[in-house]
Coordinates of C-alpha atoms and ligand atoms in Angstrom, one line a residue:
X1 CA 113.0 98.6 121.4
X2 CA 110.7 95.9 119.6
X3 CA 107.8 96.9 117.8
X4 CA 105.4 94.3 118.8
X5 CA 103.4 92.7 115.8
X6 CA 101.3 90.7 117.6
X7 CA 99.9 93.3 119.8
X8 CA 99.6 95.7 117.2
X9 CA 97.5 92.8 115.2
X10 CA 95.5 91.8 117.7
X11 CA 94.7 95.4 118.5
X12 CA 93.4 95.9 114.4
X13 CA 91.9 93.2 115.2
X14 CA 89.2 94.3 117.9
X15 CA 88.3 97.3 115.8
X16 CA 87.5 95.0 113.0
X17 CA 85.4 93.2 115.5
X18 CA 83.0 96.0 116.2
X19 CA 83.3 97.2 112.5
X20 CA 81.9 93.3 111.6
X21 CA 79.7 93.9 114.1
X22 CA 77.7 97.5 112.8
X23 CA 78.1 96.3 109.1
X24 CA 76.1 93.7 110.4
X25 CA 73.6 95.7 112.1
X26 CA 73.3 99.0 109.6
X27 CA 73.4 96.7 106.6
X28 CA 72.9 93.1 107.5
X29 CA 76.3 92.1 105.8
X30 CA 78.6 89.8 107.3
X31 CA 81.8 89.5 105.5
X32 CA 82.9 86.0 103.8
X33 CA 86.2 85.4 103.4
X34 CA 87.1 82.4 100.7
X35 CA 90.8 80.9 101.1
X36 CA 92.0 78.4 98.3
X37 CA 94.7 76.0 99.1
X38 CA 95.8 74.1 96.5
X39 CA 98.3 71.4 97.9
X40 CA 100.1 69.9 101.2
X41 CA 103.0 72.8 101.7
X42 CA 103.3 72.9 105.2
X43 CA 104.1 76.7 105.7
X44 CA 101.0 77.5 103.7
X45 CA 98.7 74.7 105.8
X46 CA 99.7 77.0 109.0
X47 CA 98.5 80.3 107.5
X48 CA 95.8 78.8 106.5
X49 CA 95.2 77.6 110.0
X50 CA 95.2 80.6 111.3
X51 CA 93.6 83.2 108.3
X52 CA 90.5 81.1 109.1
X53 CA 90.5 81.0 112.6
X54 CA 91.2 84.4 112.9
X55 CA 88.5 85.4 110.2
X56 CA 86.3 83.1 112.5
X57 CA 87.5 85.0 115.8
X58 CA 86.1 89.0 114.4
X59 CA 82.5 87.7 113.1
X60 CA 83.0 87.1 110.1
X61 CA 82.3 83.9 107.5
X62 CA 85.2 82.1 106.6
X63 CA 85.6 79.3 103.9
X64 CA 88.4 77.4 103.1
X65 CA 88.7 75.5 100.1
X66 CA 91.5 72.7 99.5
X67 CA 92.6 71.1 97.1
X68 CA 94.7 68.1 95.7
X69 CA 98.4 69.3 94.8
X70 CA 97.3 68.0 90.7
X71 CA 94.7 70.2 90.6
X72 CA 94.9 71.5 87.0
X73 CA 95.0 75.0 86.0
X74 CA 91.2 74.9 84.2
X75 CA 90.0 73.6 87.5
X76 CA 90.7 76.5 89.8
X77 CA 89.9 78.8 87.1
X78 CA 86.3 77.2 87.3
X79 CA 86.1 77.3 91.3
X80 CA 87.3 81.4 90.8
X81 CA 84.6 82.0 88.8
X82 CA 82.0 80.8 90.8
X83 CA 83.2 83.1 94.1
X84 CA 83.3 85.3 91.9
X85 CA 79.5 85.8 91.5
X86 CA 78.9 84.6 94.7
X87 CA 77.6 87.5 96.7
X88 CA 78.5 86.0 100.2
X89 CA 81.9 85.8 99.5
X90 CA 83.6 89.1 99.7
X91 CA 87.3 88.2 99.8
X92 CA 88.5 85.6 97.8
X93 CA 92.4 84.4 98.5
X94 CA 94.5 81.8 96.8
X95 CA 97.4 80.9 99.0
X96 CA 100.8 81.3 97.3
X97 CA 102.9 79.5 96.3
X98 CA 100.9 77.2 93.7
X99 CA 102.4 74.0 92.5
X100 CA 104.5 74.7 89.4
X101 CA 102.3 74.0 86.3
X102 CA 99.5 76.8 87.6
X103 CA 100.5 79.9 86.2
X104 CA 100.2 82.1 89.4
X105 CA 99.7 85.6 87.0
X106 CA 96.5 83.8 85.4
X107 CA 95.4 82.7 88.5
X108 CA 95.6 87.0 90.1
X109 CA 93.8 88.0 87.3
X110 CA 91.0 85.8 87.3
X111 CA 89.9 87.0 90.7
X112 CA 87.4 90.1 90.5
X113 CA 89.0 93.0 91.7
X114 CA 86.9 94.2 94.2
X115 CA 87.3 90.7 95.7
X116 CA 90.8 90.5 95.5
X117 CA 92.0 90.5 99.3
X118 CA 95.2 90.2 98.5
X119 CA 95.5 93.4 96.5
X120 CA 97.6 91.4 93.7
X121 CA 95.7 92.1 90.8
X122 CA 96.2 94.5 88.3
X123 CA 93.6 96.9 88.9
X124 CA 94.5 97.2 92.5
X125 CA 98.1 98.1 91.9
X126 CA 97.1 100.7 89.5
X127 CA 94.6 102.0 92.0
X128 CA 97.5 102.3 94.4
X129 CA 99.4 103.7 92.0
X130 CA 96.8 106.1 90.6
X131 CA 95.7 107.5 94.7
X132 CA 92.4 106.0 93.8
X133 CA 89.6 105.2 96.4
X134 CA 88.6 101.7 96.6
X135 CA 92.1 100.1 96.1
X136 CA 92.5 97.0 98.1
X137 CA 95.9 97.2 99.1
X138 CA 98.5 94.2 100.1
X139 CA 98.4 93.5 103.0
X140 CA 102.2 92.9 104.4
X141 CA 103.0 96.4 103.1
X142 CA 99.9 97.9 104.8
X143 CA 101.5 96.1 107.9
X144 CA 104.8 98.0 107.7
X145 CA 103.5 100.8 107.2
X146 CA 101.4 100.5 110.4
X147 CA 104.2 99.0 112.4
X148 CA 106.6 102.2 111.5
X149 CA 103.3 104.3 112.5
X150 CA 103.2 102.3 115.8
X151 CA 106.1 103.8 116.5
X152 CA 106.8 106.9 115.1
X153 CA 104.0 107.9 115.3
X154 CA 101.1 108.9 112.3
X155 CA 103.3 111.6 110.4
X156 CA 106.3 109.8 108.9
X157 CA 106.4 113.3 106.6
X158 CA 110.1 113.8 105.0
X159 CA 111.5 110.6 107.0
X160 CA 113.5 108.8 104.1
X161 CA 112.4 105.3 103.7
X162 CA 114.7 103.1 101.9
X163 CA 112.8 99.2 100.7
X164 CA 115.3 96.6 99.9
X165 CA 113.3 94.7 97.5
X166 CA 111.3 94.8 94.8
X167 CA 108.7 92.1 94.3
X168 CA 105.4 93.2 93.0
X169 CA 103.6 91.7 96.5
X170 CA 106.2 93.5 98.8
X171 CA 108.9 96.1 97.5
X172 CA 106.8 97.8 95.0
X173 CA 103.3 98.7 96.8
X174 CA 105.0 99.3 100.2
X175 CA 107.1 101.8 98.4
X176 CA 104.4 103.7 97.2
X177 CA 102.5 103.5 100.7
X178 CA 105.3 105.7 102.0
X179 CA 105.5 107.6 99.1
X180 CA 101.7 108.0 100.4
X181 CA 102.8 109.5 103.5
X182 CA 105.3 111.9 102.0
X183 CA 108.4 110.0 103.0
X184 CA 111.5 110.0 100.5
X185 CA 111.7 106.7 99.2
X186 CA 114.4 104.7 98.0
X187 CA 113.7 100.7 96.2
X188 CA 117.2 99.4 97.0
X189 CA 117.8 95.9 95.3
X190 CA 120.3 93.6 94.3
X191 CA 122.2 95.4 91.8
X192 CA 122.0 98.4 94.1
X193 CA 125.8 100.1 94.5
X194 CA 127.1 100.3 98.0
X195 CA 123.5 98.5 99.5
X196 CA 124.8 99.3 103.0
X197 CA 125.8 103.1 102.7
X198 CA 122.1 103.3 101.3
X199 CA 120.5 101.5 103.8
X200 CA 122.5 103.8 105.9
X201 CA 120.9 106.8 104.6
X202 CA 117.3 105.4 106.3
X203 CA 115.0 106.7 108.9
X204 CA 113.0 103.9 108.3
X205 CA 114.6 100.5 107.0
X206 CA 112.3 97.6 105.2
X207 CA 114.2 94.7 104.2
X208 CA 112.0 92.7 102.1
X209 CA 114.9 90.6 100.6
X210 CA 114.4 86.9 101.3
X211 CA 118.1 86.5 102.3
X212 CA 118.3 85.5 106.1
X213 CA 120.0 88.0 108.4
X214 CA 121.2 90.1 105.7
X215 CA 121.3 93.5 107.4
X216 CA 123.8 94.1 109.7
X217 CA 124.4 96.5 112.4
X218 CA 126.6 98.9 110.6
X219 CA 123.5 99.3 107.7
X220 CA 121.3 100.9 110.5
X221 CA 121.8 104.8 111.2
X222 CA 121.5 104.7 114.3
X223 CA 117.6 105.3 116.2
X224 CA 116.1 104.5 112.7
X225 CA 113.0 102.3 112.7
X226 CA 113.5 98.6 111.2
X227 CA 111.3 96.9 109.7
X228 CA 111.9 93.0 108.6
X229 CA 109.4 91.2 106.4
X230 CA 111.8 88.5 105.6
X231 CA 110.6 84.8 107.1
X232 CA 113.6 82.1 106.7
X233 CA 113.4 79.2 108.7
X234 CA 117.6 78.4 108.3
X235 CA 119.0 74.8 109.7
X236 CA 121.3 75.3 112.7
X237 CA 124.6 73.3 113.6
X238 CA 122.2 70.9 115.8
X239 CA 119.8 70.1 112.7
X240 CA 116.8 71.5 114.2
X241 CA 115.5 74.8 112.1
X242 CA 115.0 78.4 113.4
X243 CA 112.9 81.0 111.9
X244 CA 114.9 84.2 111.3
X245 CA 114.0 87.5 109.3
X246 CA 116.2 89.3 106.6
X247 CA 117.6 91.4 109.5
X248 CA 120.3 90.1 111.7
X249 CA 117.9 90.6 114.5
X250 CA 121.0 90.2 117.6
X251 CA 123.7 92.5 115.4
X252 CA 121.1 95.1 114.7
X253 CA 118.9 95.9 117.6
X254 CA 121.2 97.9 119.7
X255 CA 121.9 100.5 116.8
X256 CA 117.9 100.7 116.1
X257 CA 115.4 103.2 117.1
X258 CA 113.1 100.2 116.9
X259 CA 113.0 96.8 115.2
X260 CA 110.3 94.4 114.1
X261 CA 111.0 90.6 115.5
X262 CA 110.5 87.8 113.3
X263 CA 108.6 86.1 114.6
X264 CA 106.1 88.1 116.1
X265 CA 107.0 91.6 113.9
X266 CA 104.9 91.6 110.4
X267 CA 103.5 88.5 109.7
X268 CA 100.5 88.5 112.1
X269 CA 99.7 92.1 110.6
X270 CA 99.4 90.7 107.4
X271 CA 96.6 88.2 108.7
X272 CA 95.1 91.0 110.2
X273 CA 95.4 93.0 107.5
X274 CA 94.0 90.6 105.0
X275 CA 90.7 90.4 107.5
X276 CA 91.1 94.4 107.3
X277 CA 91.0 94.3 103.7
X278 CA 87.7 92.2 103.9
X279 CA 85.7 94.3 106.2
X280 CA 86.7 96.7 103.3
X281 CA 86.2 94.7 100.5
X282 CA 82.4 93.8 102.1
X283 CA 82.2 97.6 103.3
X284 CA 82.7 99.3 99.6
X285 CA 81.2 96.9 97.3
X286 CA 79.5 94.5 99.5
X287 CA 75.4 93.3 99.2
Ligands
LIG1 N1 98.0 84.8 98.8 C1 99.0 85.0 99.6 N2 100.0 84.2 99.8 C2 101.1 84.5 100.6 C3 101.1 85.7 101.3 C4 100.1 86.6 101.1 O1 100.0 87.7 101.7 N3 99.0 86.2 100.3 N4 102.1 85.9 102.2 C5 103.0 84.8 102.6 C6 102.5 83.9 103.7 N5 101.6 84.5 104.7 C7 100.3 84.7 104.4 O2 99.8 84.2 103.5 C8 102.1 84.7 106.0 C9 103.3 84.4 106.4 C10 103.7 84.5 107.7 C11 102.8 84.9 108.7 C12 103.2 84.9 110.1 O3 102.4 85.3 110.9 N6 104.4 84.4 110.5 C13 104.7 84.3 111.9 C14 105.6 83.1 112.0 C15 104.9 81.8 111.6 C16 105.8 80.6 111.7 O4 106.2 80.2 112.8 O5 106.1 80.0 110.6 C17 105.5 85.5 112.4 O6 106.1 86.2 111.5 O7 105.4 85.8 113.5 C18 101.6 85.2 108.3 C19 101.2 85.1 107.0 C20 103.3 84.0 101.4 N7 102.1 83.6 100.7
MG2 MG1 99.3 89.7 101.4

């Protein structure tokens, strides 16, 4: 079966609402949310698109700030710093990837903490790492995890999650949400021996790889839950382009439990996600 990403985002998405909605009225705070775009990348234009319109669509303020592809470093440095201290912004995100000559680490670690959205910066992933309260957490692992849930149900105690990947915005922090929910976990990567016997060993599956249609049917044990962050758009024989995950979607479904789609599986969670970790962000350190 699929595990419907849009449903399950849309449904986050109405308990944000009311959530926007009695921060407003018990503390007269309505979230901000600042996104910087710094360029013309198409891909990045779209989720732009729709991180504002969706931000707009719960109550809450959204800004978006763009800005010419030669934008130097010093100059988004300056623009962080100011949302920084600005009280009405309570999320600040910088849409990745930047043009080459900004270094992307700088740019993470400029952002205060407690209004980095994204959950990239430093003292985020040691909070995650740590257990500690007031982590904001990234938000396409927090989608997995709540996709597996949607099916599995809350306790995912002792199933053995294996991550393919590990990219400190995806492979890393998702593994340690499972680890969170006392699954076994297992970072599978590249160098990994025998990748498919591991992945074989999984109750739950996240490919977070990058490599289109990677995971075939004979890596799924069968009735495990998979879940595929990858987003590829690959060129077919006609020319025109097709959007595909890192799981061969056809090949695999008939041996899974339950399967994410791309599209459709975790990318709208991380929009709503990224709004979840604003209400948050607003909720815990908000004026
Ligand atoms: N600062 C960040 N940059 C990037 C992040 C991020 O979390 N923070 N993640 C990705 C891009 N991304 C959000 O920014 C994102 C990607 C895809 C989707 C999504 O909903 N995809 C649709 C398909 C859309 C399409 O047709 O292209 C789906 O999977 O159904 C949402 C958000 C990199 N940058
Ligand atoms: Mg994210």
């Amino acid at each position: 079966m699929n595990i419907d990403g849009k449903q399950a985002a849309a449904e986050l998405r109405v308990r944000l609402a009311k959530e926007v909605d009695a921060l407003q009225s018990e503390r007269g705070i309505t979230p901000g949310l600042t996104v910087v775009l710094v360029g013309e990348d198409p891909a990045s234009q779209v989720y732009v698109r729709n991180k504002v319109k969706q931000t707009r669509e719960v109550g809450m303020i959204s800004n978006e700030i763009r800005l010419d592809e030669s934008t130097t470093e010093e100059a988004l440095l300056t623009i962080l710093a100011e949302l920084n201290i600005d009280d009405t912004v309570h999320g600040i995100l910088v849409q990745l990837p930047l043009p080459k000559h900004i270094n992307e680490e700088k740019i993470i670690a400029t952002i205060k903490p407690e209004k980095d959205v994204d959950g990239f910066h430093a003292m985020n992933s040691g909070r995650l790492l740590n257990g500690e309260k007031g982590a904001l957490v990234p938000c396409t692992p927090q989608g997995c995890v709540i996709l597996a849930k949607h099916h599995l149900g809350d306790d995912l105690s002792g199933k053995h999650a294996v991550i393919i990947g590990r990219s400190n915005i995806v492979g890393k922090p998702v593994s340690i949400l499972f680890l969170q929910e006392n699954c076994t976990v297992t970072i599978a990567h590249s160098r990994t021996q025998d990748l498919p016997n591991m992945c074989r060993q999984a109750d739950i599956l996240v490919a977070a790889v990058g490599r289109p249609e990677m995971v075939k049917a004979d890596w799924v044990k069968p009735g495990a839950t998979v879940i595929d962050v990858g987003i590829n758009r690959i060129e077919l024989s006609d020319g025109k382009t097709k959007l595909v995950g890192d799981v061969d979607f056809n090949d695999v479904s008939p041996v899974a439990g339950a399967i994410t789609p791309v599209p459709g599986g975790v990318g709208p969670m991380t929009i709503a996600c990224l709004l979840k970790n604003t209400v948050e962000a607003a909720k815990i350190y908000g004026k």
